Each structure stands twice: as C-alpha cells, then as structure tokens.
mmCIF file of C-alpha atoms in Angstrom:
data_model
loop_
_atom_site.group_PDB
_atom_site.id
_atom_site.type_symbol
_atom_site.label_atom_id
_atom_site.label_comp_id
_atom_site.label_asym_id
_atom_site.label_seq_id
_atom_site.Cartn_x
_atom_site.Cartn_y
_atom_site.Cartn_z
ATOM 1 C CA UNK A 1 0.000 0.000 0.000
ATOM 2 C CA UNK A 2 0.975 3.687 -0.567
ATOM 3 C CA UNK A 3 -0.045 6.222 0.981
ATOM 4 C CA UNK A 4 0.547 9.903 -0.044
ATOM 5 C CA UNK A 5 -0.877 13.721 -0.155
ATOM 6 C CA UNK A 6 -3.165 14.656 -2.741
ATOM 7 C CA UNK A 7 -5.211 13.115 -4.952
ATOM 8 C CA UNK A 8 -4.136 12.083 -8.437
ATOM 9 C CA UNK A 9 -6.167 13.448 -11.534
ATOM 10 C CA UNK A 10 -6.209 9.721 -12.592
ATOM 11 C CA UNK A 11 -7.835 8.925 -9.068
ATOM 12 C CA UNK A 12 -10.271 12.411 -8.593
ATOM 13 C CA UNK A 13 -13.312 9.832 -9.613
ATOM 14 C CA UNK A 14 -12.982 6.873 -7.703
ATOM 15 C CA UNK A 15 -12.656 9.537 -4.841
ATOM 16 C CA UNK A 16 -15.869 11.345 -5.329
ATOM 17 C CA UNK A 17 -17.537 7.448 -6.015
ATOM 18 C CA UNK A 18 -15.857 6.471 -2.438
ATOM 19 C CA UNK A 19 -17.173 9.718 -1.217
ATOM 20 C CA UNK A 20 -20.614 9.335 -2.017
ATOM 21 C CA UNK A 21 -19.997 5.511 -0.857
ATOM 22 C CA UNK A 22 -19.021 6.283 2.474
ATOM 23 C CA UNK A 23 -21.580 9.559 3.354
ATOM 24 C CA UNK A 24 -24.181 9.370 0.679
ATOM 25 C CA UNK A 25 -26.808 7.822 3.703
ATOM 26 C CA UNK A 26 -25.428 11.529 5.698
ATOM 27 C CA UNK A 27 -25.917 13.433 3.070
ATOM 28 C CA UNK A 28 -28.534 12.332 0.508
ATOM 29 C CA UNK A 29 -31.460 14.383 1.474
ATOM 30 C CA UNK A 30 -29.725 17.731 1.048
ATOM 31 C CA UNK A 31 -27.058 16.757 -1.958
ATOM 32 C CA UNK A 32 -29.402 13.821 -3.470
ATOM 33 C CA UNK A 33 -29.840 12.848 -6.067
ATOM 34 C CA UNK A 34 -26.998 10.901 -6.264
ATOM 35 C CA UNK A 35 -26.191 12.339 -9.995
ATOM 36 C CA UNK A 36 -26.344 15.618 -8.762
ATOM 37 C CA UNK A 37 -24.619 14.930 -5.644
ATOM 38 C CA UNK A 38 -21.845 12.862 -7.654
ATOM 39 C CA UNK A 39 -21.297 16.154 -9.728
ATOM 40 C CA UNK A 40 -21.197 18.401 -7.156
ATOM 41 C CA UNK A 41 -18.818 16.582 -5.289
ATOM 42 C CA UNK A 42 -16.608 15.838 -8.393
ATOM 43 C CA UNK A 43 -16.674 20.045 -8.790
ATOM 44 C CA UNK A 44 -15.635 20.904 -5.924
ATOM 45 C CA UNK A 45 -13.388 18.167 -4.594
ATOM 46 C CA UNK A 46 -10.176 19.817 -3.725
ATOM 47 C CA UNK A 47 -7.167 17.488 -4.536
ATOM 48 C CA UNK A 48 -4.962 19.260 -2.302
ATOM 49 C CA UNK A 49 -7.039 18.652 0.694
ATOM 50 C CA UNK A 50 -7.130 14.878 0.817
ATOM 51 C CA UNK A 51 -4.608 11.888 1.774
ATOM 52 C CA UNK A 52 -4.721 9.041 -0.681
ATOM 53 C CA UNK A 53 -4.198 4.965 -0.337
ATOM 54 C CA UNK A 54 -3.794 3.270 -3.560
ATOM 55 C CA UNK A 55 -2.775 -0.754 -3.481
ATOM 56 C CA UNK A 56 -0.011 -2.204 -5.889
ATOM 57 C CA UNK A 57 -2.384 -2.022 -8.845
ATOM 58 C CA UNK A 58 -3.086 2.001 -8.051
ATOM 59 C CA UNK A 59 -6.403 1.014 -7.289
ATOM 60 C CA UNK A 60 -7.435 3.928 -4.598
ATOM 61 C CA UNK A 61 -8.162 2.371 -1.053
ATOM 62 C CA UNK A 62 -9.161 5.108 0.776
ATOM 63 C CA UNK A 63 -8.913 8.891 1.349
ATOM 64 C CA UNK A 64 -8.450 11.079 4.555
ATOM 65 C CA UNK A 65 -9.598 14.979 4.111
ATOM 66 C CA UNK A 66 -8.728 17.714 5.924
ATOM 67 C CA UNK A 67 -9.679 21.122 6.493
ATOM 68 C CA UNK A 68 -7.412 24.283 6.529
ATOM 69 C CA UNK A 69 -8.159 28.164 6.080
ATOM 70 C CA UNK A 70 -7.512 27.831 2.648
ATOM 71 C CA UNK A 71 -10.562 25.225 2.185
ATOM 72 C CA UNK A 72 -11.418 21.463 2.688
ATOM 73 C CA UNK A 73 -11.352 18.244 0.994
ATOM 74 C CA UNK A 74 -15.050 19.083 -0.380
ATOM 75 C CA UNK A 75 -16.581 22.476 0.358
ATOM 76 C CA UNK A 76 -17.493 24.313 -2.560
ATOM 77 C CA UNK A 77 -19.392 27.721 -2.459
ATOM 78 C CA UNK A 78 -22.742 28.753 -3.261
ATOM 79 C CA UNK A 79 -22.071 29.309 -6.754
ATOM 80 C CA UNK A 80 -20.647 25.802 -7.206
ATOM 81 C CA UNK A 81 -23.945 24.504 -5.713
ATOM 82 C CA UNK A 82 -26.120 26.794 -7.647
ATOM 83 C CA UNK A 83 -24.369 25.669 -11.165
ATOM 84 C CA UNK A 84 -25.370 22.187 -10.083
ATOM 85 C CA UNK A 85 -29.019 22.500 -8.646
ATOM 86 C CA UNK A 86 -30.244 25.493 -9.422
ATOM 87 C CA UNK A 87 -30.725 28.589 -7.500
ATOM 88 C CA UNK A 88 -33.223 28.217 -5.201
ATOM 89 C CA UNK A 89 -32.409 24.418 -4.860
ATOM 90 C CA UNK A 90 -28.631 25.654 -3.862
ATOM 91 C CA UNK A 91 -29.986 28.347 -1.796
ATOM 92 C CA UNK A 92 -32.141 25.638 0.571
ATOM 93 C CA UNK A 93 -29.022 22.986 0.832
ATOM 94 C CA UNK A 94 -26.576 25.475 1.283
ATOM 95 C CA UNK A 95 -28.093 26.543 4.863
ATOM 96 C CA UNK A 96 -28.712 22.743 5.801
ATOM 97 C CA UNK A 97 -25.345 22.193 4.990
ATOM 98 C CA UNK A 98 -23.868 24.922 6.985
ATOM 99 C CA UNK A 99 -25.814 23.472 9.646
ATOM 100 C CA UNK A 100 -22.994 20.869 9.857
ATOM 101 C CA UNK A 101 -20.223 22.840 9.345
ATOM 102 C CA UNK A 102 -17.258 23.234 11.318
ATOM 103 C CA UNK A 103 -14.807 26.054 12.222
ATOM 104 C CA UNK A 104 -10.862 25.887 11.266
ATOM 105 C CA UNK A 105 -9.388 26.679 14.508
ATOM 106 C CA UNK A 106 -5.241 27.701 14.673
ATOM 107 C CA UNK A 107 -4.911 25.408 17.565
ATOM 108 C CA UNK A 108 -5.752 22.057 16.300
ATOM 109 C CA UNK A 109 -5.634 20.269 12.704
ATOM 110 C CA UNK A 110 -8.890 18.805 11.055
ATOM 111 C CA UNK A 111 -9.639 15.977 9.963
ATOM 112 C CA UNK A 112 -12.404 16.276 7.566
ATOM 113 C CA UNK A 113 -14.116 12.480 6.929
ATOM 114 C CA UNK A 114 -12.137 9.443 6.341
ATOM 115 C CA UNK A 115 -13.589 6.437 3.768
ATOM 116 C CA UNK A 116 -12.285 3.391 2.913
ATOM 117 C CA UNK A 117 -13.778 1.115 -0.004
ATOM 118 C CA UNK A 118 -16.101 -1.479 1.293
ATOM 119 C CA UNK A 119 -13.515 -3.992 0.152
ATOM 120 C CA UNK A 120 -10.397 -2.780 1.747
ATOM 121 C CA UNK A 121 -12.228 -2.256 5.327
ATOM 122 C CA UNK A 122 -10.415 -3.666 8.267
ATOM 123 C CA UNK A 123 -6.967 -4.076 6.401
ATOM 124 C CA UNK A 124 -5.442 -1.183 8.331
ATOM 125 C CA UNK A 125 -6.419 1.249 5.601
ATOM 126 C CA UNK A 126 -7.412 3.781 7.793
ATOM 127 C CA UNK A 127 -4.728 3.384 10.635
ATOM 128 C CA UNK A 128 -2.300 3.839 7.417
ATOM 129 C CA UNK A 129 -4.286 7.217 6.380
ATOM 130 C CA UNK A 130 -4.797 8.643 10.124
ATOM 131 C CA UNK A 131 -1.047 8.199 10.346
ATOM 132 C CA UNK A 132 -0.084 10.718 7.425
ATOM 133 C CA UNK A 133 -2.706 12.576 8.366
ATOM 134 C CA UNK A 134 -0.403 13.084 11.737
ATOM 135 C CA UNK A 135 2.392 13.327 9.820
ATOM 136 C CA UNK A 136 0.869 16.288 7.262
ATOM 137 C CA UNK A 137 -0.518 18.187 10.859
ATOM 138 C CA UNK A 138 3.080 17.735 12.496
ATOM 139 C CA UNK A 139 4.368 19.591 8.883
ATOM 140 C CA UNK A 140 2.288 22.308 9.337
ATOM 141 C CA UNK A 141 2.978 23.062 12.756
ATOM 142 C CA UNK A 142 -0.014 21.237 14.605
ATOM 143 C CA UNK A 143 0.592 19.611 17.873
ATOM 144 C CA UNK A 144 -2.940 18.061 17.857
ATOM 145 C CA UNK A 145 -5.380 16.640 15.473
ATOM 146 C CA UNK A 146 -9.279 17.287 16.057
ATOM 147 C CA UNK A 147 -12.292 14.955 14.297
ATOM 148 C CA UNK A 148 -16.489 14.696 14.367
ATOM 149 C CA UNK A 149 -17.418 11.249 14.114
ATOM 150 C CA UNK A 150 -21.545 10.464 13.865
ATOM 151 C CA UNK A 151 -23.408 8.411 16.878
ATOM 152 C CA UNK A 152 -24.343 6.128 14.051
ATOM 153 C CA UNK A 153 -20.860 5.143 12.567
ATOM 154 C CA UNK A 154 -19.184 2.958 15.374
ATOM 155 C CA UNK A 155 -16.525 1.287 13.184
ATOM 156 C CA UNK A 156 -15.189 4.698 13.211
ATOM 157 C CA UNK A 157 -15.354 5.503 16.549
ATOM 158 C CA UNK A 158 -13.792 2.230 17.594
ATOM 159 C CA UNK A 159 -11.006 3.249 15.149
ATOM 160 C CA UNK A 160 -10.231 6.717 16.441
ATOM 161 C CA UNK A 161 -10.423 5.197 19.985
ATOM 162 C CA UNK A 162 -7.694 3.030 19.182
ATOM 163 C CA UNK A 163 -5.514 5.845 17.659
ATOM 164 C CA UNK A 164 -5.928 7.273 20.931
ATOM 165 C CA UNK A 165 -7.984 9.665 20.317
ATOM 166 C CA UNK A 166 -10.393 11.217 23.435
ATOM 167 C CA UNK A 167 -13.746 12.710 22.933
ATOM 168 C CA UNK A 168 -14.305 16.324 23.989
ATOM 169 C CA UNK A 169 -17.537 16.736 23.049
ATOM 170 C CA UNK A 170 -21.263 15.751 21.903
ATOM 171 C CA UNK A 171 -23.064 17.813 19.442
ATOM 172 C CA UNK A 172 -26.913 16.766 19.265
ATOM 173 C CA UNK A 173 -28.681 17.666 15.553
ATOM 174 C CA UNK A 174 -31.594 18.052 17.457
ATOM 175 C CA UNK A 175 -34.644 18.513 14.174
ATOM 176 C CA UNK A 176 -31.903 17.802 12.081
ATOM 177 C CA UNK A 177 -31.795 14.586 12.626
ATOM 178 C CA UNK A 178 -34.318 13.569 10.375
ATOM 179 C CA UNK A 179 -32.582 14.792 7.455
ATOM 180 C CA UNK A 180 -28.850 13.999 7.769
ATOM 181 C CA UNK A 181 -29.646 10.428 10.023
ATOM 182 C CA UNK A 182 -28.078 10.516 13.177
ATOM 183 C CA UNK A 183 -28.397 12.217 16.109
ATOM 184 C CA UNK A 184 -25.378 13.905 17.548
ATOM 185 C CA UNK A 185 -21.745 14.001 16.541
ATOM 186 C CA UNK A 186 -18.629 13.577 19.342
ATOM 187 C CA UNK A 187 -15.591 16.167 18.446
ATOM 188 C CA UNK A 188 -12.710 14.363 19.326
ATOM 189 C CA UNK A 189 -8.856 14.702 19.579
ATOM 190 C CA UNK A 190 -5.334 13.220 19.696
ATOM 191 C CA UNK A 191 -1.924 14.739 20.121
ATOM 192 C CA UNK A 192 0.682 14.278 17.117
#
C-alpha cells in the first residue's frame, strides 16, 4: 500500500464514487440525487485537501480529508452549488449544509471524513491514512489533530479510539436529525 498527499487526476473519480460511498446515507437528502450529488462533489473536490491509499495495482483504497483556512477536501461555495441545482435548490441545501459545518481553529488540525472502499475495510487502511494525516498536521505546525465522528458510525469511533484519540464533546442535531440520520456528533482529539 501507498499512501501519499493529494489526490491524483487519474484517481479524482474513484474519490468522489468512495465519497458518495461512504456519506451518501449523511448526506442524501440535502445533496441527493446521487447524480447531482456525484457532480457536485466531483466540482468541488479539492485534490490538495485529501490523503490518498492506492494498493499495488493504483487502485485507490481510501482517502483522509482535511480542512485548513484555505478550504477542505469538499466544500465548494454557493455558486458551485447553484451551477449544479439550481438557484433556489442551492440556496435551501446550502443553509442545511452549513448546519454541519465546522470552524478551522489555529490550535488544532482537522480531519475532515475518512472512507475506505467497502472492500479494503479492516486491512489497516485507515490506521495507514490517520497516520499521514499526523504526519501532514506535524508539517504544518499542529501539535494536535481534532475529528467529528456520527453516533451512528461505530466502526469509526472504535477506530479513532484506538488511535488514541479522546472525545471532547457531543453535538446533538436536534430537528436535524431527520434529514442527515443521526443524532449527535462527538468532536474528538489526539496529540501528534
């Protein structure tokens, strides 16, 4: 396995596919369809923001985003959402999105989602990702790395628990709930 920073051009669509794979249940009500949602993503993707695991073949394994002040692995702005869906469309997903967003603080780096194909699960994929994601925070200067992982997605949590990783907080969706499906995310961090 190799693991690197960035996303190769020849790789940018089995991202957005793993993408959509791995929150498309999160997300479907607000960037659904999944055409729509696989174009948006593919638009606004940012190469630069993502840690990539291919396998011997180049095959992509899995990707680790992260946020900076500069942008995040996908974030877009409202006129990259309104090219896809339309005006008013963008202007009603826009604010449920923002409903999940989360600030880029100077103390800590962040992690912004971490999928692995379904076939490639449990193969230490992710430990291999989470630790150049330490590696690219220690780079930049960070002495701590900061996540949100969903009530619903234990796998995850188990994960990050393992990496040492200690929850700081709960964040309950409240209403929201019903459209993104689950109920509170846990902010969590680890030292690098």
């Amino acid at each position: 396995m190799k693991v690197s920073t960035g996303i190769p051009d020849a790789s940018r669509a089995e991202a957005v596919a793993l993408y959509w794979q791995a929150f498309g249940e999160k997300l479907g009500f607000v960037l659904g369809p999944k055409y729509k949602a696989v174009q948006f993503i593919g638009v606004v993707m940012r190469s630069d923001h993502g840690i990539c695991a291919h396998d011997a073949q180049g095959r992509l394994l899995g990707v680790a985003g992260f946020k900076t002040e500069n942008g995040a692995l996908v974030g877009g702005t409202f006129p990259d959402m309104r090219r896809v869906y339309g005006w008013t469309s963008a202007a009603l997903r826009g604010l449920l999105i923002a409903a999940l967003e989360r600030d880029v603080e100077n103390k800590r780096f962040l992690m912004d989602g971490l999928f692995v194909a379904a076939d490639a699960r449990g193969k230490g994929v992710g430990t291999a990702l989470l630790q150049e994601l330490y590696a690219e925070a220690r780079r930049r200067g960070y002495t701590q790395v900061r996540l949100d992982v969903v009530d619903t997605n234990k796998r995850a949590r188990a994960l990050y628990e393992q990496e040492g990783f200690e929850a700081i907080g709960t964040r309950k969706l409240g209403i929201l709930r019903y459209i993104f499906r689950f109920n509170a995310a846990t902010t969590m961090v680890r030292d690098v």
